[in-house]
Tab-separated table of C-alpha atoms in Angstrom:
chain	number	residue	atom	x	y	z
A	1	UNK	CA	0.000	0.000	0.000
A	2	UNK	CA	2.841	2.362	0.893
A	3	UNK	CA	4.493	1.696	-2.470
A	4	UNK	CA	1.245	2.476	-4.313
A	5	UNK	CA	0.877	5.801	-2.505
A	6	UNK	CA	4.545	6.549	-3.216
A	7	UNK	CA	4.080	5.942	-6.944
A	8	UNK	CA	0.893	8.020	-7.002
A	9	UNK	CA	2.664	10.867	-5.215
A	10	UNK	CA	5.542	10.821	-7.706
A	11	UNK	CA	3.079	10.829	-10.618
A	12	UNK	CA	1.200	13.734	-9.029
A	13	UNK	CA	4.402	15.761	-8.639
A	14	UNK	CA	5.555	14.884	-12.166
A	15	UNK	CA	2.167	15.827	-13.597
A	16	UNK	CA	2.055	19.105	-11.677
A	17	UNK	CA	5.523	20.153	-12.802
A	18	UNK	CA	4.666	19.274	-16.404
A	19	UNK	CA	1.482	21.353	-16.159
A	20	UNK	CA	3.612	24.304	-15.016
A	21	UNK	CA	6.231	23.823	-17.774
A	22	UNK	CA	3.639	23.254	-20.513
A	23	UNK	CA	1.714	26.376	-19.519
A	24	UNK	CA	4.781	28.602	-19.366
A	25	UNK	CA	6.073	27.356	-22.731
A	26	UNK	CA	2.659	27.794	-24.327
A	27	UNK	CA	2.436	31.428	-23.197
A	28	UNK	CA	5.906	32.062	-24.618
A	29	UNK	CA	5.078	30.329	-27.919
A	30	UNK	CA	1.975	32.506	-28.241
A	31	UNK	CA	4.238	35.554	-28.232
A	32	UNK	CA	6.032	34.090	-31.258
A	33	UNK	CA	3.083	32.431	-32.982
A	34	UNK	CA	-0.247	33.934	-31.832
A	35	UNK	CA	-2.229	31.304	-33.741
A	36	UNK	CA	-0.761	28.269	-31.912
A	37	UNK	CA	-3.442	25.568	-31.527
A	38	UNK	CA	-3.615	24.990	-27.772
A	39	UNK	CA	-5.298	21.575	-28.003
A	40	UNK	CA	-2.715	20.253	-30.462
A	41	UNK	CA	0.156	21.704	-28.437
A	42	UNK	CA	-1.069	20.213	-25.152
A	43	UNK	CA	-1.680	16.852	-26.828
A	44	UNK	CA	1.830	16.637	-28.255
A	45	UNK	CA	3.362	17.796	-24.962
A	46	UNK	CA	1.359	15.202	-22.996
A	47	UNK	CA	2.452	12.390	-25.328
A	48	UNK	CA	6.127	13.324	-24.967
A	49	UNK	CA	5.810	13.636	-21.178
A	50	UNK	CA	4.128	10.217	-20.961
A	51	UNK	CA	7.079	8.486	-22.658
A	52	UNK	CA	9.125	8.999	-19.486
A	53	UNK	CA	6.444	7.317	-17.375
A	54	UNK	CA	6.045	4.413	-19.805
A	55	UNK	CA	9.819	3.914	-20.052
A	56	UNK	CA	9.913	3.030	-16.341
A	57	UNK	CA	7.183	0.412	-16.698
A	58	UNK	CA	8.488	-3.191	-16.803
A	59	UNK	CA	6.705	-3.888	-20.087
A	60	UNK	CA	7.977	-5.373	-23.348
A	61	UNK	CA	6.141	-4.441	-26.538
A	62	UNK	CA	6.808	-3.276	-30.084
A	63	UNK	CA	8.056	0.296	-30.000
A	64	UNK	CA	9.265	0.176	-26.373
A	65	UNK	CA	12.851	0.995	-27.417
A	66	UNK	CA	11.640	4.122	-29.234
A	67	UNK	CA	9.592	5.200	-26.219
A	68	UNK	CA	12.590	4.578	-23.938
A	69	UNK	CA	14.762	6.685	-26.253
A	70	UNK	CA	12.314	9.615	-26.309
A	71	UNK	CA	11.720	9.335	-22.559
A	72	UNK	CA	15.439	9.334	-21.783
A	73	UNK	CA	16.153	12.521	-23.699
A	74	UNK	CA	12.967	14.136	-22.397
A	75	UNK	CA	14.148	13.505	-18.819
A	76	UNK	CA	17.132	15.825	-19.314
A	77	UNK	CA	15.098	18.430	-21.197
A	78	UNK	CA	12.384	18.315	-18.511
A	79	UNK	CA	14.880	18.838	-15.669
A	80	UNK	CA	16.582	21.849	-17.255
A	81	UNK	CA	13.324	23.440	-18.426
A	82	UNK	CA	12.012	23.244	-14.870
A	83	UNK	CA	15.216	24.635	-13.316
A	84	UNK	CA	15.482	27.586	-15.697
A	85	UNK	CA	11.758	28.392	-15.618
A	86	UNK	CA	11.785	28.440	-11.816
A	87	UNK	CA	14.873	30.674	-11.815
A	88	UNK	CA	13.439	33.146	-14.320
A	89	UNK	CA	10.091	33.293	-12.513
A	90	UNK	CA	11.906	33.926	-9.249
A	91	UNK	CA	14.016	36.687	-10.809
A	92	UNK	CA	10.928	38.299	-12.351
A	93	UNK	CA	9.108	38.146	-9.008
A	94	UNK	CA	12.030	39.719	-7.132
A	95	UNK	CA	12.665	42.293	-9.872
A	96	UNK	CA	9.016	43.289	-9.881
A	97	UNK	CA	8.940	43.429	-6.082
A	98	UNK	CA	11.887	45.830	-5.828
A	99	UNK	CA	10.590	47.898	-8.769
A	100	UNK	CA	13.476	47.067	-11.114
A	101	UNK	CA	10.939	45.531	-13.516
A	102	UNK	CA	7.581	47.302	-14.135
A	103	UNK	CA	4.399	45.665	-12.869
A	104	UNK	CA	2.634	44.286	-14.853
A	105	UNK	CA	5.686	42.741	-16.483
A	106	UNK	CA	6.126	43.992	-20.074
A	107	UNK	CA	5.598	41.573	-22.946
A	108	UNK	CA	9.170	42.084	-24.225
A	109	UNK	CA	10.585	41.053	-20.814
A	110	UNK	CA	8.471	37.878	-20.797
A	111	UNK	CA	9.554	37.119	-24.351
A	112	UNK	CA	13.289	37.468	-23.672
A	113	UNK	CA	13.161	35.557	-20.378
A	114	UNK	CA	11.326	32.743	-22.200
A	115	UNK	CA	13.913	32.846	-24.970
A	116	UNK	CA	16.670	32.644	-22.353
A	117	UNK	CA	15.048	29.521	-20.866
A	118	UNK	CA	14.858	27.828	-24.272
A	119	UNK	CA	18.438	28.735	-25.224
A	120	UNK	CA	19.901	27.721	-21.846
A	121	UNK	CA	18.038	24.402	-21.892
A	122	UNK	CA	19.230	23.732	-25.450
A	123	UNK	CA	22.822	24.588	-24.498
A	124	UNK	CA	22.911	22.411	-21.370
A	125	UNK	CA	21.172	19.459	-23.018
A	126	UNK	CA	23.330	19.733	-26.157
A	127	UNK	CA	26.531	19.883	-24.134
A	128	UNK	CA	25.318	17.015	-21.928
A	129	UNK	CA	24.695	14.778	-24.940
A	130	UNK	CA	28.095	15.615	-26.428
A	131	UNK	CA	29.966	15.194	-23.145
A	132	UNK	CA	28.287	11.838	-22.457
A	133	UNK	CA	30.122	10.427	-25.491
A	134	UNK	CA	33.520	11.359	-24.037
A	135	UNK	CA	35.397	8.792	-21.940
A	136	UNK	CA	37.901	10.003	-19.369
A	137	UNK	CA	40.761	8.104	-17.718
A	138	UNK	CA	41.406	8.747	-14.011
A	139	UNK	CA	44.273	7.190	-12.066
A	140	UNK	CA	45.095	6.817	-8.369
A	141	UNK	CA	47.958	5.333	-6.383
A	142	UNK	CA	47.055	3.471	-3.208
A	143	UNK	CA	49.762	2.699	-0.678
A	144	UNK	CA	48.903	-0.464	1.218
A	145	UNK	CA	50.397	-1.709	4.461
A	146	UNK	CA	54.109	-2.349	4.274
A	147	UNK	CA	55.306	-5.684	2.952
A	148	UNK	CA	51.830	-6.936	2.072
A	149	UNK	CA	52.383	-7.025	-1.693
A	150	UNK	CA	55.381	-8.617	-3.382
A	151	UNK	CA	54.793	-6.392	-6.429
A	152	UNK	CA	52.543	-3.564	-7.563
A	153	UNK	CA	49.085	-4.580	-8.763
A	154	UNK	CA	47.159	-2.567	-11.365
A	155	UNK	CA	43.403	-2.605	-10.821
A	156	UNK	CA	40.946	-1.118	-13.307
A	157	UNK	CA	37.642	-0.028	-11.789
A	158	UNK	CA	34.439	0.596	-13.721
A	159	UNK	CA	30.850	0.801	-12.544
A	160	UNK	CA	27.412	1.748	-13.808
A	161	UNK	CA	27.518	0.334	-17.327
A	162	UNK	CA	23.708	0.238	-17.217
A	163	UNK	CA	23.436	-2.168	-20.137
A	164	UNK	CA	19.984	-1.716	-21.634
A	165	UNK	CA	19.921	2.045	-21.097
A	166	UNK	CA	19.947	4.407	-24.092
A	167	UNK	CA	23.360	4.376	-25.852
A	168	UNK	CA	24.823	1.889	-23.337
A	169	UNK	CA	25.801	-0.685	-25.951
A	170	UNK	CA	27.318	1.990	-28.193
A	171	UNK	CA	29.838	2.738	-25.442
A	172	UNK	CA	31.012	-0.864	-24.994
A	173	UNK	CA	33.633	-1.108	-27.730
A	174	UNK	CA	35.362	2.074	-26.581
A	175	UNK	CA	35.195	0.948	-22.939
A	176	UNK	CA	36.753	-2.455	-23.627
A	177	UNK	CA	39.494	-0.953	-25.796
A	178	UNK	CA	40.316	1.639	-23.127
A	179	UNK	CA	40.486	-1.053	-20.449
A	180	UNK	CA	42.811	-3.217	-22.515
A	181	UNK	CA	45.064	-0.248	-23.308
A	182	UNK	CA	45.714	0.055	-19.552
A	183	UNK	CA	46.978	-3.578	-19.383
A	184	UNK	CA	45.326	-4.325	-16.027
A	185	UNK	CA	46.113	-7.151	-13.652
A	186	UNK	CA	42.501	-7.136	-12.421
A	187	UNK	CA	39.289	-5.531	-13.683
A	188	UNK	CA	36.610	-4.783	-11.098
A	189	UNK	CA	33.011	-3.951	-11.989
A	190	UNK	CA	31.436	-2.342	-8.932
A	191	UNK	CA	27.774	-2.861	-9.746
A	192	UNK	CA	24.960	-1.602	-11.976
A	193	UNK	CA	26.197	-3.552	-14.945
A	194	UNK	CA	22.553	-3.778	-16.039
A	195	UNK	CA	19.677	-1.307	-16.103
A	196	UNK	CA	16.918	-3.186	-14.216
A	197	UNK	CA	15.677	-5.287	-17.124
A	198	UNK	CA	17.954	-7.677	-19.000
A	199	UNK	CA	15.485	-7.746	-21.910
A	200	UNK	CA	16.190	-4.067	-22.638
A	201	UNK	CA	19.621	-5.038	-24.019
A	202	UNK	CA	19.226	-4.882	-27.795
A	203	UNK	CA	21.938	-7.434	-28.672
A	204	UNK	CA	23.040	-9.505	-25.643
A	205	UNK	CA	25.245	-11.811	-27.726
A	206	UNK	CA	27.203	-8.907	-29.187
A	207	UNK	CA	27.586	-7.312	-25.743
A	208	UNK	CA	28.755	-10.650	-24.348
A	209	UNK	CA	31.343	-11.125	-27.099
A	210	UNK	CA	32.613	-7.603	-26.495
A	211	UNK	CA	33.050	-8.142	-22.737
A	212	UNK	CA	34.885	-11.423	-23.395
A	213	UNK	CA	37.594	-9.382	-25.119
A	214	UNK	CA	38.681	-7.736	-21.849
A	215	UNK	CA	42.266	-8.838	-21.276
A	216	UNK	CA	43.710	-9.131	-17.759
A	217	UNK	CA	46.325	-11.054	-15.819
A	218	UNK	CA	44.029	-12.379	-13.082
A	219	UNK	CA	40.488	-11.931	-14.342
A	220	UNK	CA	37.376	-9.757	-14.349
A	221	UNK	CA	35.253	-9.586	-11.195
A	222	UNK	CA	31.896	-7.970	-10.463
A	223	UNK	CA	29.617	-7.132	-7.567
A	224	UNK	CA	25.875	-6.491	-7.611
A	225	UNK	CA	24.411	-2.999	-7.798
A	226	UNK	CA	20.869	-1.896	-7.030
A	227	UNK	CA	19.909	-2.048	-10.735
A	228	UNK	CA	21.323	-5.579	-11.209
A	229	UNK	CA	18.078	-6.991	-9.876
A	230	UNK	CA	14.428	-7.713	-10.578
A	231	UNK	CA	12.569	-10.359	-12.545
A	232	UNK	CA	15.447	-10.934	-14.994
A	233	UNK	CA	18.113	-11.307	-12.284
A	234	UNK	CA	18.954	-14.898	-13.234
A	235	UNK	CA	19.418	-13.918	-16.877
A	236	UNK	CA	21.859	-11.232	-15.714
A	237	UNK	CA	23.851	-13.767	-13.691
A	238	UNK	CA	24.018	-16.174	-16.638
A	239	UNK	CA	25.118	-13.352	-18.953
A	240	UNK	CA	28.025	-12.476	-16.639
A	241	UNK	CA	29.138	-16.093	-16.440
A	242	UNK	CA	29.104	-16.438	-20.226
A	243	UNK	CA	31.044	-13.162	-20.490
A	244	UNK	CA	33.902	-14.608	-18.381
A	245	UNK	CA	33.068	-12.226	-15.522
A	246	UNK	CA	33.226	-13.738	-12.028
A	247	UNK	CA	30.329	-12.438	-9.930
A	248	UNK	CA	31.098	-12.237	-6.208
A	249	UNK	CA	27.884	-12.408	-4.146
A	250	UNK	CA	29.226	-11.587	-0.672
A	251	UNK	CA	32.119	-13.863	-1.574
A	252	UNK	CA	35.856	-13.428	-1.941
A	253	UNK	CA	38.689	-14.605	-4.144
A	254	UNK	CA	42.425	-14.676	-3.519
A	255	UNK	CA	44.389	-12.966	-6.284
A	256	UNK	CA	47.888	-14.326	-6.961
A	257	UNK	CA	48.188	-15.509	-3.341
A	258	UNK	CA	48.732	-11.918	-2.190
A	259	UNK	CA	45.441	-10.000	-2.394
A	260	UNK	CA	41.874	-10.702	-1.290
A	261	UNK	CA	38.981	-9.269	-3.317
A	262	UNK	CA	35.458	-9.241	-1.842
A	263	UNK	CA	32.286	-8.455	-3.806
A	264	UNK	CA	29.284	-7.225	-1.796
A	265	UNK	CA	25.584	-7.641	-2.505
A	266	UNK	CA	23.922	-4.218	-2.727
A	267	UNK	CA	21.629	-3.395	0.232
A	268	UNK	CA	18.800	-1.885	-1.874
A	269	UNK	CA	18.078	-4.007	-4.970
A	270	UNK	CA	15.241	-2.768	-7.188
A	271	UNK	CA	13.032	-5.840	-7.398
A	272	UNK	CA	15.263	-8.116	-5.330
A	273	UNK	CA	18.077	-10.583	-6.036
A	274	UNK	CA	15.827	-13.663	-6.272
A	275	UNK	CA	15.944	-14.150	-2.492
A	276	UNK	CA	19.638	-13.361	-2.091
A	277	UNK	CA	20.254	-11.187	0.991
A	278	UNK	CA	23.268	-9.064	1.908
A	279	UNK	CA	25.517	-10.499	4.620
A	280	UNK	CA	27.320	-8.604	7.347
A	281	UNK	CA	30.937	-7.826	6.481
A	282	UNK	CA	32.101	-9.465	9.720
A	283	UNK	CA	30.502	-12.751	8.586
A	284	UNK	CA	32.376	-12.601	5.278
A	285	UNK	CA	35.668	-11.775	6.998
A	286	UNK	CA	35.220	-14.698	9.414
A	287	UNK	CA	35.488	-17.124	6.465
A	288	UNK	CA	38.910	-15.779	5.393
A	289	UNK	CA	41.811	-17.895	6.612
A	290	UNK	CA	44.749	-15.563	5.948
A	291	UNK	CA	43.806	-12.060	7.099
A	292	UNK	CA	47.364	-10.754	6.671
A	293	UNK	CA	46.796	-10.218	2.975
A	294	UNK	CA	45.399	-6.808	1.971
A	295	UNK	CA	41.634	-6.814	1.446
A	296	UNK	CA	39.856	-4.869	-1.305
A	297	UNK	CA	36.049	-4.655	-1.261
A	298	UNK	CA	33.692	-3.895	-4.154
A	299	UNK	CA	30.563	-2.312	-2.665
A	300	UNK	CA	28.380	-0.539	-5.222
A	301	UNK	CA	26.723	2.058	-2.981
A	302	UNK	CA	29.136	4.175	-0.881
A	303	UNK	CA	26.833	4.473	2.119
A	304	UNK	CA	27.284	3.230	5.685
A	305	UNK	CA	31.054	3.305	5.261
A	306	UNK	CA	31.477	3.070	9.031
A	307	UNK	CA	30.915	-0.699	8.664
A	308	UNK	CA	34.452	-0.964	7.302
A	309	UNK	CA	37.351	-0.721	9.757
A	310	UNK	CA	41.101	-1.261	9.712
A	311	UNK	CA	40.663	-4.876	8.535
A	312	UNK	CA	39.740	-3.529	5.079
A	313	UNK	CA	42.384	-1.740	3.018
A	314	UNK	CA	40.340	-0.332	0.122
A	315	UNK	CA	36.658	0.016	-0.825
A	316	UNK	CA	35.655	0.452	-4.482
A	317	UNK	CA	32.247	1.994	-5.210
A	318	UNK	CA	30.136	3.705	-7.848
A	319	UNK	CA	26.393	4.404	-7.830
A	320	UNK	CA	26.477	8.198	-7.416
A	321	UNK	CA	27.408	9.074	-11.034
A	322	UNK	CA	28.680	12.229	-9.282
A	323	UNK	CA	25.170	13.522	-9.859
A	324	UNK	CA	25.453	12.859	-13.630
A	325	UNK	CA	24.024	16.267	-14.567
A	326	UNK	CA	24.453	19.573	-12.722
A	327	UNK	CA	23.151	20.378	-10.120
A	328	UNK	CA	22.929	16.664	-9.262
A	329	UNK	CA	26.543	16.700	-8.073
A	330	UNK	CA	25.568	19.150	-5.307
A	331	UNK	CA	22.917	16.687	-4.128
A	332	UNK	CA	25.179	13.606	-4.123
A	333	UNK	CA	27.799	15.584	-2.235
A	334	UNK	CA	25.226	16.190	0.520
A	335	UNK	CA	23.881	12.626	0.549
A	336	UNK	CA	27.128	10.650	0.645
A	337	UNK	CA	30.151	10.814	2.920
A	338	UNK	CA	32.244	10.291	-0.217
A	339	UNK	CA	30.376	10.788	-3.485
A	340	UNK	CA	33.410	10.863	-5.764
A	341	UNK	CA	37.175	10.427	-5.799
A	342	UNK	CA	39.795	8.968	-3.460
A	343	UNK	CA	39.459	9.545	0.280
A	344	UNK	CA	40.352	8.193	3.713
A	345	UNK	CA	38.721	9.672	6.804
A	346	UNK	CA	41.306	8.430	9.327
A	347	UNK	CA	43.885	5.714	9.924
A	348	UNK	CA	41.262	3.358	11.387
A	349	UNK	CA	39.176	3.474	8.211
A	350	UNK	CA	39.947	2.018	4.789
A	351	UNK	CA	40.741	4.108	1.764
A	352	UNK	CA	37.766	4.505	-0.565
A	353	UNK	CA	37.531	5.227	-4.269
A	354	UNK	CA	34.155	6.207	-5.747
A	355	UNK	CA	33.910	6.422	-9.520
A	356	UNK	CA	31.383	8.535	-11.413
A	357	UNK	CA	30.703	5.524	-13.612
A	358	UNK	CA	31.321	4.521	-17.184
A	359	UNK	CA	27.751	4.788	-18.460
A	360	UNK	CA	24.616	6.843	-17.923
A	361	UNK	CA	21.281	6.204	-16.221
A	362	UNK	CA	18.074	7.752	-17.520
A	363	UNK	CA	19.065	10.713	-19.670
A	364	UNK	CA	22.124	9.937	-21.866
A	365	UNK	CA	23.791	13.158	-20.723
A	366	UNK	CA	26.690	14.298	-18.541
A	367	UNK	CA	26.971	17.853	-17.207
A	368	UNK	CA	29.389	18.483	-14.348
A	369	UNK	CA	30.511	14.842	-14.270
A	370	UNK	CA	32.416	12.488	-16.547
A	371	UNK	CA	32.086	8.990	-17.868
A	372	UNK	CA	35.311	7.492	-16.633
A	373	UNK	CA	37.530	4.463	-16.350
A	374	UNK	CA	39.654	4.339	-13.187
A	375	UNK	CA	43.075	2.731	-12.963
A	376	UNK	CA	44.462	2.086	-9.496
A	377	UNK	CA	48.012	1.087	-8.726
A	378	UNK	CA	48.216	-0.841	-5.467
A	379	UNK	CA	51.701	-0.390	-4.043
């Protein structure tokens, strides 16, 4: 019942905001084209707005990919239209209140503020689309406890592929090539490899063949993110196995007899992991025989970091996308102790690296954050 009310509330808010945006845009369009047909305009706007709602429905039908595509781009347009309309309305209200702008507000002022909203939205969305096609390489050096490694180990970290999302499969070839260029010892995939529904992947066989081409010394390992869940969870697991990716479900592996890698189950799966529940870290650690080796943990969501103490050397996370589009980065910075980058709060806590991810969720845009591949040298 609570979930139903939650969904209804979200739809109410989304509908209300769209009513506000549609009305403001219509009044501006009437300044340009006085003969605009209101019924036709509202009908077209409503259809576009509905694509975002339908894209989140777990339905498979002819034309769903097209609706997902329209809905994804509309999400970014919707967000920036709302932000800039609110800002301009606020500025007009303040300006009118302090008598800088005449009251009633002149038509020319309303026209140019509306034009500013359209141009700013176009600029931010256009840049976001362009920037989302760029792939950045970020590198860190992590000094482990003395004498724990006989040699340096190069780890490549990626997260948030979101296979099935708009443009996700287009990125794969470039991602795999960039990984292989780094010549990693280990590749870690810290969750959200999928985008809720395995069936949204257009060509699973091609994606699988591409992932098989990742070249490493000791293998490719993955942990579960909140989107790697739902009714198609078992298909996701089979896909990873066929792609030569070892999924660690609150399990660990020993790498080259000198490093322990643990993969955590995400605490908040969307639709569940087919009954699989997250274990306590202490229960996982209790199964490790040699605790003198350094321990690296893949944990998709960088929350509740206090659960990790001096027994863990490094935590690898994703999830935040660093907000993906501005001002989302301001929000993730408030929500997470570490929302991006390399950090260590004190000597009794592990080092943590949070990546902004290698793909996109929802809108295929990046503003104020990068798609990135992370290389980490463990010394």
